[in-house]
PDB file of C-alpha atoms in Angstrom:
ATOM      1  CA  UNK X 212      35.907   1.680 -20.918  1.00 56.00           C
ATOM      2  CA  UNK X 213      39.202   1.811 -19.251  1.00 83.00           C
ATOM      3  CA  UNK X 214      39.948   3.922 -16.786  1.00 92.00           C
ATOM      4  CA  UNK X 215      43.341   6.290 -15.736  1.00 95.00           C
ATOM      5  CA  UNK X 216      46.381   3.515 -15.198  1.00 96.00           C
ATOM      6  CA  UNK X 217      49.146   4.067 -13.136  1.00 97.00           C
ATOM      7  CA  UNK X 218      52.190   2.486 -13.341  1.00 97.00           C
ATOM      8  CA  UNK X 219      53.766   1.122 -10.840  1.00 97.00           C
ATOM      9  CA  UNK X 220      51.716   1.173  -8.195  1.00 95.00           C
ATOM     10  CA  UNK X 221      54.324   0.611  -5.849  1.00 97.00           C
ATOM     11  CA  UNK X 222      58.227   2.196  -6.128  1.00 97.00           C
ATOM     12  CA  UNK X 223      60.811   1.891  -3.656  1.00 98.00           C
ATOM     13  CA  UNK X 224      63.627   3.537  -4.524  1.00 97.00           C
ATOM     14  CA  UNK X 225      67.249   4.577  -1.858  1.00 97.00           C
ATOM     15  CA  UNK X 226      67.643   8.476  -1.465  1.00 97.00           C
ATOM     16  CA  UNK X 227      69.614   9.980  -4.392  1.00 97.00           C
ATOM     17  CA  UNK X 228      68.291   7.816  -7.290  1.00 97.00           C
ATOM     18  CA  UNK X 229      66.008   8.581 -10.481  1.00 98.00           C
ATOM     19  CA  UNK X 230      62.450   7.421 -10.833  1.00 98.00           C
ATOM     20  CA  UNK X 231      59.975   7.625 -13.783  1.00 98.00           C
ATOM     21  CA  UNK X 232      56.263   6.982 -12.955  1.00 98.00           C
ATOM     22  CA  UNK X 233      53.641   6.231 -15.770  1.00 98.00           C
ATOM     23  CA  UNK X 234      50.152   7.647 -16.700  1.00 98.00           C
ATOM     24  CA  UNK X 235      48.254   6.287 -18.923  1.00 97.00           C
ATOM     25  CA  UNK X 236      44.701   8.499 -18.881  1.00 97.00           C
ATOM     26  CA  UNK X 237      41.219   7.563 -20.458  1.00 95.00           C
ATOM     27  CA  UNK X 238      41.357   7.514 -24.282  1.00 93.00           C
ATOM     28  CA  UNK X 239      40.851  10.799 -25.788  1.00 91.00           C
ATOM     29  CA  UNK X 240      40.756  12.853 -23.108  1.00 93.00           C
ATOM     30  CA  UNK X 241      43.371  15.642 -23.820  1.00 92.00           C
ATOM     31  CA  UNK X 242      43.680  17.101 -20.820  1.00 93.00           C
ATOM     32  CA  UNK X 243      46.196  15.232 -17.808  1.00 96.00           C
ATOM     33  CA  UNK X 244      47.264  16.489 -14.400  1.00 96.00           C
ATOM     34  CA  UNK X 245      49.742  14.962 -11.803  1.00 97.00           C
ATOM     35  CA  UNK X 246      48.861  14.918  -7.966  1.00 97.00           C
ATOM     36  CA  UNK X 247      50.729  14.523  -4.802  1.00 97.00           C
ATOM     37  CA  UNK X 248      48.842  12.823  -1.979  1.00 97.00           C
ATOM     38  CA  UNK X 249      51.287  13.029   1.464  1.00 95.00           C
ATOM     39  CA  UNK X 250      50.494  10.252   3.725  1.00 92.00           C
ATOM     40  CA  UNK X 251      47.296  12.170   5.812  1.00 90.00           C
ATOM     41  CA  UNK X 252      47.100  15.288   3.480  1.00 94.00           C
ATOM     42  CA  UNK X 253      44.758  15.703   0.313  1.00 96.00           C
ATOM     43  CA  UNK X 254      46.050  16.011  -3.015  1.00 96.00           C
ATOM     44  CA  UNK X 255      48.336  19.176  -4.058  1.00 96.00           C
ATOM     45  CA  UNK X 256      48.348  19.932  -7.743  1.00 95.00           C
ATOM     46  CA  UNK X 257      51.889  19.201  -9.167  1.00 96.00           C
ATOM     47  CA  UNK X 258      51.331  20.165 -13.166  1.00 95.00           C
ATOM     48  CA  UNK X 259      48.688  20.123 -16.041  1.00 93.00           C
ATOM     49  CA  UNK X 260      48.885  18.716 -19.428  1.00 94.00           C
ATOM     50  CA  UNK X 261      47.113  20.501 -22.801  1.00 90.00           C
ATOM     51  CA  UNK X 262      47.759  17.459 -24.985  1.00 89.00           C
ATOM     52  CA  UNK X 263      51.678  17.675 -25.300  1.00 91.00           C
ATOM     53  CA  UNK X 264      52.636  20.802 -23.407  1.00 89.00           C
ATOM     54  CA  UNK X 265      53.102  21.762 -19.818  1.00 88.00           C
ATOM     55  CA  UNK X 266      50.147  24.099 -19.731  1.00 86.00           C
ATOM     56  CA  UNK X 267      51.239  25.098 -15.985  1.00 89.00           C
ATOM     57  CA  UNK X 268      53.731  22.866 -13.922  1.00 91.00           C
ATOM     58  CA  UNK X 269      53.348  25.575 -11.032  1.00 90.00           C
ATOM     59  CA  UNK X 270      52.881  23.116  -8.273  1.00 92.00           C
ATOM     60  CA  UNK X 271      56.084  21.344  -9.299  1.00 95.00           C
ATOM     61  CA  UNK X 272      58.498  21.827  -5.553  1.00 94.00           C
ATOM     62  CA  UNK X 273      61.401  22.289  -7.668  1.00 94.00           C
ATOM     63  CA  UNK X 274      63.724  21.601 -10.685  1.00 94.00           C
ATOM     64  CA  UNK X 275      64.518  17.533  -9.836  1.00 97.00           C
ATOM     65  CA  UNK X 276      60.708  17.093 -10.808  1.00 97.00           C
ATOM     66  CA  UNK X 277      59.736  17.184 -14.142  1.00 96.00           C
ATOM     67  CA  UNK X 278      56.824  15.894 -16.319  1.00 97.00           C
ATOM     68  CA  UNK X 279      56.897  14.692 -20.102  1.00 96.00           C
ATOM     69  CA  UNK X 280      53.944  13.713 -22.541  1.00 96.00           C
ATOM     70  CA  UNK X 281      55.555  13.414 -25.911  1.00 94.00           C
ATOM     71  CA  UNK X 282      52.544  12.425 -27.893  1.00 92.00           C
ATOM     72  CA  UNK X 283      49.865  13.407 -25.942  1.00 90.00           C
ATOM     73  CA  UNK X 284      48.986  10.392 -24.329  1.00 94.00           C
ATOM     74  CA  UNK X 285      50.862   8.784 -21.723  1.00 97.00           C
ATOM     75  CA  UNK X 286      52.744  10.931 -19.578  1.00 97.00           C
ATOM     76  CA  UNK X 287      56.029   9.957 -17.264  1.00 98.00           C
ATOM     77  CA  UNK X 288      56.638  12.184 -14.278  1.00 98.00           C
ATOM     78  CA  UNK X 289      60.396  11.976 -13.587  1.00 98.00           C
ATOM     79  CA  UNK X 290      62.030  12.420 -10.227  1.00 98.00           C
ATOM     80  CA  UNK X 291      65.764  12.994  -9.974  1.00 97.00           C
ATOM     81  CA  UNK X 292      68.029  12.488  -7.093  1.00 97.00           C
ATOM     82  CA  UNK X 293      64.871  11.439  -5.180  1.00 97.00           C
ATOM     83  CA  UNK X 294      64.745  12.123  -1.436  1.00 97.00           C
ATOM     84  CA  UNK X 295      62.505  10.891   1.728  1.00 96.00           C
ATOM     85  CA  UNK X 296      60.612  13.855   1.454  1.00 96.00           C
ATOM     86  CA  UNK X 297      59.436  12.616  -1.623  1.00 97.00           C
ATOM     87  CA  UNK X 298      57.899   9.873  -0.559  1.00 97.00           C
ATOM     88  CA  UNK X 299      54.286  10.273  -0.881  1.00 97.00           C
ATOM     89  CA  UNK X 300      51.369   8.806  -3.293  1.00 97.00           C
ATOM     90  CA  UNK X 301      51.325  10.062  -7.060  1.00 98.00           C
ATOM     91  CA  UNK X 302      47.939  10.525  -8.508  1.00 97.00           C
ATOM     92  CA  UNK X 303      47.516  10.992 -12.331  1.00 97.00           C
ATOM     93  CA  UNK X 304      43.634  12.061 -13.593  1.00 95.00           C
ATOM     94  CA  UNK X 305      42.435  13.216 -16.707  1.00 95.00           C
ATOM     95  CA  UNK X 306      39.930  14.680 -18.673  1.00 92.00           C
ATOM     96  CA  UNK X 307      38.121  15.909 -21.355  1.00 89.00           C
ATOM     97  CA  UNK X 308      38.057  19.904 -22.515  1.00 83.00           C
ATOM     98  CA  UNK X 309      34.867  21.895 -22.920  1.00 77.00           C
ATOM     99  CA  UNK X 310      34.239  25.265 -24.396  1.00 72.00           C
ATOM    100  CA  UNK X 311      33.956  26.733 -20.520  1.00 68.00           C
ATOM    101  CA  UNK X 312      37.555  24.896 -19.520  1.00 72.00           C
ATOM    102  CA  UNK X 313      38.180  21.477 -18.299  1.00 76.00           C
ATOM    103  CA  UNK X 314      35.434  18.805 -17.669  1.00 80.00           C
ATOM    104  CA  UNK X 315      35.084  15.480 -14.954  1.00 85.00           C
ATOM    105  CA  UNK X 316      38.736  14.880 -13.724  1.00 90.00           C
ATOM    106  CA  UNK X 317      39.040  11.096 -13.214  1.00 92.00           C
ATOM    107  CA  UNK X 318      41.998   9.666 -11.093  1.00 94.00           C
ATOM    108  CA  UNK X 319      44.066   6.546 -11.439  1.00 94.00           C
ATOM    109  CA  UNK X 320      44.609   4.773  -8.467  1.00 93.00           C
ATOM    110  CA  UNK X 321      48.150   6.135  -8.094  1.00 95.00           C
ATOM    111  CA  UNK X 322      51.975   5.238  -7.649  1.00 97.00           C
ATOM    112  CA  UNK X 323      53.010   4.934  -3.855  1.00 97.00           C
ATOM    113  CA  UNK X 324      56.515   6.358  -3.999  1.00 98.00           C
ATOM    114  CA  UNK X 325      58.676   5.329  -0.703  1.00 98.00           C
ATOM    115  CA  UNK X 326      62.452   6.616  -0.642  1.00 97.00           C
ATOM    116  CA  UNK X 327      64.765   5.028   1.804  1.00 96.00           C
TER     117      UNK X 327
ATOM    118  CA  UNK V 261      44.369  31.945  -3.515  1.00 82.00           C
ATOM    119  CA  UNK V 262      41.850  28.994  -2.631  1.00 89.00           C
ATOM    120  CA  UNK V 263      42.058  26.986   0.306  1.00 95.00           C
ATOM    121  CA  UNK V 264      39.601  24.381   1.827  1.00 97.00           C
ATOM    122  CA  UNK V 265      39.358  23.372   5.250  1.00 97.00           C
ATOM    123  CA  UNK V 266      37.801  20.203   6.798  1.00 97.00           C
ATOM    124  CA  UNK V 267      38.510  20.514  10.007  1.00 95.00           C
ATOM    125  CA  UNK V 268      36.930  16.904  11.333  1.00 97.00           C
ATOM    126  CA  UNK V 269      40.028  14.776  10.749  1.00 96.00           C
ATOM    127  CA  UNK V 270      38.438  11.763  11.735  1.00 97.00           C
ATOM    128  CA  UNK V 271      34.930  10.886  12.838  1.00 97.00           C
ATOM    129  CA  UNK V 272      33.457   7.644  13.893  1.00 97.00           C
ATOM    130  CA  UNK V 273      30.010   6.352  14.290  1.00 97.00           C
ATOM    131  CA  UNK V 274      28.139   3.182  14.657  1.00 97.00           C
ATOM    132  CA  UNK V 275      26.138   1.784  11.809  1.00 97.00           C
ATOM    133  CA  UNK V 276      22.805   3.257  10.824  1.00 97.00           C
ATOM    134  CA  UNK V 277      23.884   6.570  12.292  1.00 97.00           C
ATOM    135  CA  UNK V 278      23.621   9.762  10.684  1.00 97.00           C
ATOM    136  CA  UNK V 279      26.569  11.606   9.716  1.00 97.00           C
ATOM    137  CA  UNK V 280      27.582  15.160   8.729  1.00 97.00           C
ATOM    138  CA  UNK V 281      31.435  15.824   7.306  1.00 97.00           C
ATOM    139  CA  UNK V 282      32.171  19.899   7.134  1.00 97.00           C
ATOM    140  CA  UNK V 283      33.270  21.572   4.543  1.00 98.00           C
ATOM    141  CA  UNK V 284      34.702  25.252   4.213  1.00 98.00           C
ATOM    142  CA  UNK V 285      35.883  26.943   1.719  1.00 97.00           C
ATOM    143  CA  UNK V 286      37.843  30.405   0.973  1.00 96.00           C
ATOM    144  CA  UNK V 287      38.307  31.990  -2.842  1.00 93.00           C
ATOM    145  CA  UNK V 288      38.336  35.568  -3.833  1.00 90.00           C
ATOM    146  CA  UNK V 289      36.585  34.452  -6.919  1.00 89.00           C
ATOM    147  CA  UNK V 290      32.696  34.301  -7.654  1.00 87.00           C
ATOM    148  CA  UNK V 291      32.140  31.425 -10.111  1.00 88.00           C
ATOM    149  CA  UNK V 292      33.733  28.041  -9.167  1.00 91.00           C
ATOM    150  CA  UNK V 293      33.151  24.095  -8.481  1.00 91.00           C
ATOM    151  CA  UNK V 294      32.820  22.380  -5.678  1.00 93.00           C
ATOM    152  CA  UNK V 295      33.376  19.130  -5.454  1.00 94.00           C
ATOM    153  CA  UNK V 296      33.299  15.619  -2.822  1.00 95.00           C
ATOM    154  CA  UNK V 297      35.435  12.658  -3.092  1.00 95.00           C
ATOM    155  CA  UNK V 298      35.758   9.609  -1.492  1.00 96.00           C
ATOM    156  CA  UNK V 299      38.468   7.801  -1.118  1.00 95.00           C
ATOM    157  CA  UNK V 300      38.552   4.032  -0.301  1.00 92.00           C
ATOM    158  CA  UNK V 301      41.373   2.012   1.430  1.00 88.00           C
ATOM    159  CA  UNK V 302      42.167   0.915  -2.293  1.00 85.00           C
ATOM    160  CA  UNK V 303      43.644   4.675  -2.698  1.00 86.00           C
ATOM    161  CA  UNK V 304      41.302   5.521  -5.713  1.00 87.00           C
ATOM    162  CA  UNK V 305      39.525   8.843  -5.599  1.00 92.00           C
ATOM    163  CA  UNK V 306      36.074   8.197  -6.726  1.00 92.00           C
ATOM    164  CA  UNK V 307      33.616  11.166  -7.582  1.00 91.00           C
ATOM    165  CA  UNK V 308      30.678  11.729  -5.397  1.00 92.00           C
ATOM    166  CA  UNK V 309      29.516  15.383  -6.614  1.00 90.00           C
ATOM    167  CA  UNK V 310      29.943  18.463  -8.187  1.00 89.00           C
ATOM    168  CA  UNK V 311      28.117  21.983  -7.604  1.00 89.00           C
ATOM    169  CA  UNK V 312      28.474  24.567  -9.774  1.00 88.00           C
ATOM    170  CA  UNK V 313      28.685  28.416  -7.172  1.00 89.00           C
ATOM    171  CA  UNK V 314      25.697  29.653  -9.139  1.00 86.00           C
ATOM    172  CA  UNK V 315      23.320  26.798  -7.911  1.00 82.00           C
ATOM    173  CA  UNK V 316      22.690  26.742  -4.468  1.00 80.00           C
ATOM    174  CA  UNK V 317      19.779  24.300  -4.069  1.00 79.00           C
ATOM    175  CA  UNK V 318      20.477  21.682  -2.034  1.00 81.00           C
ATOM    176  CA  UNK V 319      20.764  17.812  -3.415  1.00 82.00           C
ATOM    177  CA  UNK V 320      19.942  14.595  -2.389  1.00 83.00           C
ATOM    178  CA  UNK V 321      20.969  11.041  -3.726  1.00 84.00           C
ATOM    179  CA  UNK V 322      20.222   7.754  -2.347  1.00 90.00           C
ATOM    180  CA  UNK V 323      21.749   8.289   1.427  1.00 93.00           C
ATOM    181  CA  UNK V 324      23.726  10.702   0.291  1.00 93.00           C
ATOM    182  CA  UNK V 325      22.754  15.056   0.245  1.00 92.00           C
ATOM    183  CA  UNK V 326      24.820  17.919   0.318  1.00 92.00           C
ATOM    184  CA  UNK V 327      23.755  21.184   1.914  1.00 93.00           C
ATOM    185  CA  UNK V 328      25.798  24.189  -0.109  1.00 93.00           C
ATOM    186  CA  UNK V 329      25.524  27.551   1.788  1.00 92.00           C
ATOM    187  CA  UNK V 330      27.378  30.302  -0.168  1.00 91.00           C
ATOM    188  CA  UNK V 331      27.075  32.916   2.632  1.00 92.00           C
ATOM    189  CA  UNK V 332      28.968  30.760   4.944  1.00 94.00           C
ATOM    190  CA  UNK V 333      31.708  29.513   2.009  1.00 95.00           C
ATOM    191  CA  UNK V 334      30.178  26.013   3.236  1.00 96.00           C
ATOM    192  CA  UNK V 335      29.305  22.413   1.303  1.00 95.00           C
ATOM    193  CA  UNK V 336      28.601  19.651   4.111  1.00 96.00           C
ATOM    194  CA  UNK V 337      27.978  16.567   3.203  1.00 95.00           C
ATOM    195  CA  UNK V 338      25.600  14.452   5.161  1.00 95.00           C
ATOM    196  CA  UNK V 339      25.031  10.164   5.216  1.00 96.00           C
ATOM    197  CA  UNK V 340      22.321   8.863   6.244  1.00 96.00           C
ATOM    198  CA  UNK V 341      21.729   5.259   7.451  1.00 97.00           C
ATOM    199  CA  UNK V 342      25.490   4.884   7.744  1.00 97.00           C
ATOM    200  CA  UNK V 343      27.047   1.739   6.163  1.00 97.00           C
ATOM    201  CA  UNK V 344      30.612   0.189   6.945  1.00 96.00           C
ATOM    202  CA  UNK V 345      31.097   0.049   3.129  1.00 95.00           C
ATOM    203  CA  UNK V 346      30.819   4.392   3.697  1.00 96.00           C
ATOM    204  CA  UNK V 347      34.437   3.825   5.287  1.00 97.00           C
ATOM    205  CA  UNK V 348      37.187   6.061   3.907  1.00 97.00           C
ATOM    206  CA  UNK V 349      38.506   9.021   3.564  1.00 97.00           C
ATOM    207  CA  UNK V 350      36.388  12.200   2.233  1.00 98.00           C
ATOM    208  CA  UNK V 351      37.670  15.181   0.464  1.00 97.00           C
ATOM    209  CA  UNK V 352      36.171  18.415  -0.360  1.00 97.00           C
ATOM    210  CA  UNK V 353      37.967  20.239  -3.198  1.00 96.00           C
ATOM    211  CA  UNK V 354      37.288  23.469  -4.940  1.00 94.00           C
ATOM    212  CA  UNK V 355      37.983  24.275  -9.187  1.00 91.00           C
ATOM    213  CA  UNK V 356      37.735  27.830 -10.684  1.00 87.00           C
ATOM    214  CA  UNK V 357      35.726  28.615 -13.375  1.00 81.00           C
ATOM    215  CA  UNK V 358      37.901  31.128 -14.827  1.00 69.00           C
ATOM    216  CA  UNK V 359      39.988  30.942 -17.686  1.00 61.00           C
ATOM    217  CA  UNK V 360      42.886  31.853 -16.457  1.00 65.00           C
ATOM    218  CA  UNK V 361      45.271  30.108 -13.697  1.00 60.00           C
ATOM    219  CA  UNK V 362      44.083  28.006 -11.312  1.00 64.00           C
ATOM    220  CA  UNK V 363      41.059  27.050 -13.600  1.00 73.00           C
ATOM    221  CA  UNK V 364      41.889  23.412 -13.846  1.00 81.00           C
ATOM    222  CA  UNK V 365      43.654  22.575 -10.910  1.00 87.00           C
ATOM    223  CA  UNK V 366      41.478  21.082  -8.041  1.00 92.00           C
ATOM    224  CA  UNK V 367      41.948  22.456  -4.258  1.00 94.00           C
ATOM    225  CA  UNK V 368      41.882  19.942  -1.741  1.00 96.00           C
ATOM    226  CA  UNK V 369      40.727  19.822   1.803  1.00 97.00           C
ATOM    227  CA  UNK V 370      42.883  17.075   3.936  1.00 96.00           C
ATOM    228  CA  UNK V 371      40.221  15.281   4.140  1.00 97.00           C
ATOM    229  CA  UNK V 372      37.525  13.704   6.839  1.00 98.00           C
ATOM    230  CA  UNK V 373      38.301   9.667   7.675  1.00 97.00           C
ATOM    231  CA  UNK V 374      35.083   8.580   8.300  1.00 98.00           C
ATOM    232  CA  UNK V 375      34.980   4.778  10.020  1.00 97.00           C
ATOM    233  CA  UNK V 376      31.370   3.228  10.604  1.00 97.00           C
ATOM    234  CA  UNK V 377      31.620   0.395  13.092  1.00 96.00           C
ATOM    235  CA  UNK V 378      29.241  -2.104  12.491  1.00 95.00           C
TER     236      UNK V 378
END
């Protein structure tokens, strides 16, 4: 089947604007999570996804980031008043819930984010 | 809180070679995953493994094996017979077990770029 989608998969956007950047995860897996991949760094956990709510968005860096997933599907991470320290590649995974916590965590291959 | 080191940024080795990438981890906690990953130049993070802390035994698959040593907080990951399609970058990560926070969020190492010249 298909696997996590990512949407774009590149963004260049000038300092001070707002960008959206789509997840689409594998069919019925309820759980999602959003990554941020620095250029030479591994992945830091931004926030996780319990079908429709925020189950922790501790890893968010601070209140211009924010994450949506209205129906428990695709979810749109949302960057306001972007800046170059934002640039970095956004990775979007998901997976299925078992009675000892989440299962597999499978990765789309991500949005590449540059700010100018 | 968890943290993973790798501390071989980048490694390099000729075809057919051998290769070990380190892994160490830290957690106050005494059930958790460990995990490998490889990612490609394509920027997809593909799944090698998973070991649960309770099972130490050692695995092998194809070229690939994994040596997890609990005492020393350690999961290497060794190639054998080196490739150039094993060119990428390799991450270790770590998952609690736990219920609570923390539980479903993976821990990341920054990673090992491994280049075999043919």
């Amino acid at each position: 089947g298909a696997g996590v989608s990512q949407t774009p998969s590149n963004k260049v956007t000038e300092k001070g604007k707002y960008v959206e950047l789509r997840c689409d995860p594998i069919s019925g897996h309820t759980a999602l999570y959003w990554y941020r991949q620095s250029l030479g760094q591994g992945p830091e956990f931004l926030i996780y996804f319990q079908g429709t709510g925020a189950a922790d968005d501790s890893g968010l860096p601070n209140d211009r980031f924010f994450a949506v997933r209205p129906e428990g599907s695709v979810s749109t991470l949302k960057i306001q008043r972007t800046e170059r320290g934002d640039s970095a590649v956004y990775l979007c995974a998901s997976s299925l819930m078992g009675s000892g916590g989440p299962r597999m965590q499978y990765f789309g291959p991500g949005t590449r984010l540059t700010v100018l | 809180a968890q943290k993973v080191t790798q501390a071989q940024t980048e490694i390099s080795v000729v075809e057919k070679e051998d290769v070990t990438l380190d892994c160490v981890y830290e957690t106050r906690d005494t059930t958790y995953y460990l995990f490998w990953y490889k990612q490609p130049p394509s920027g997809e993070l593909v799944f090698l493994i998973r070991r649960n802390s309770f099972d130490e035994q050692n695995e092998i698959s194809g070229r690939y094996s994994w040596n997890f040593q609990k005492s020393t907080s350690s999961f290497n990951f060794t190639i054998t017979a080196s490739q150039v399609v094993d060119s990428a970058v390799y991450f270790c990560a770590l998952r609690l077990t736990n219920s609570g926070a923390g539980s479903y969020q993976l821990t990341f190492g920054k990673g090992t770029k491994l280049s075999v010249i043919p």
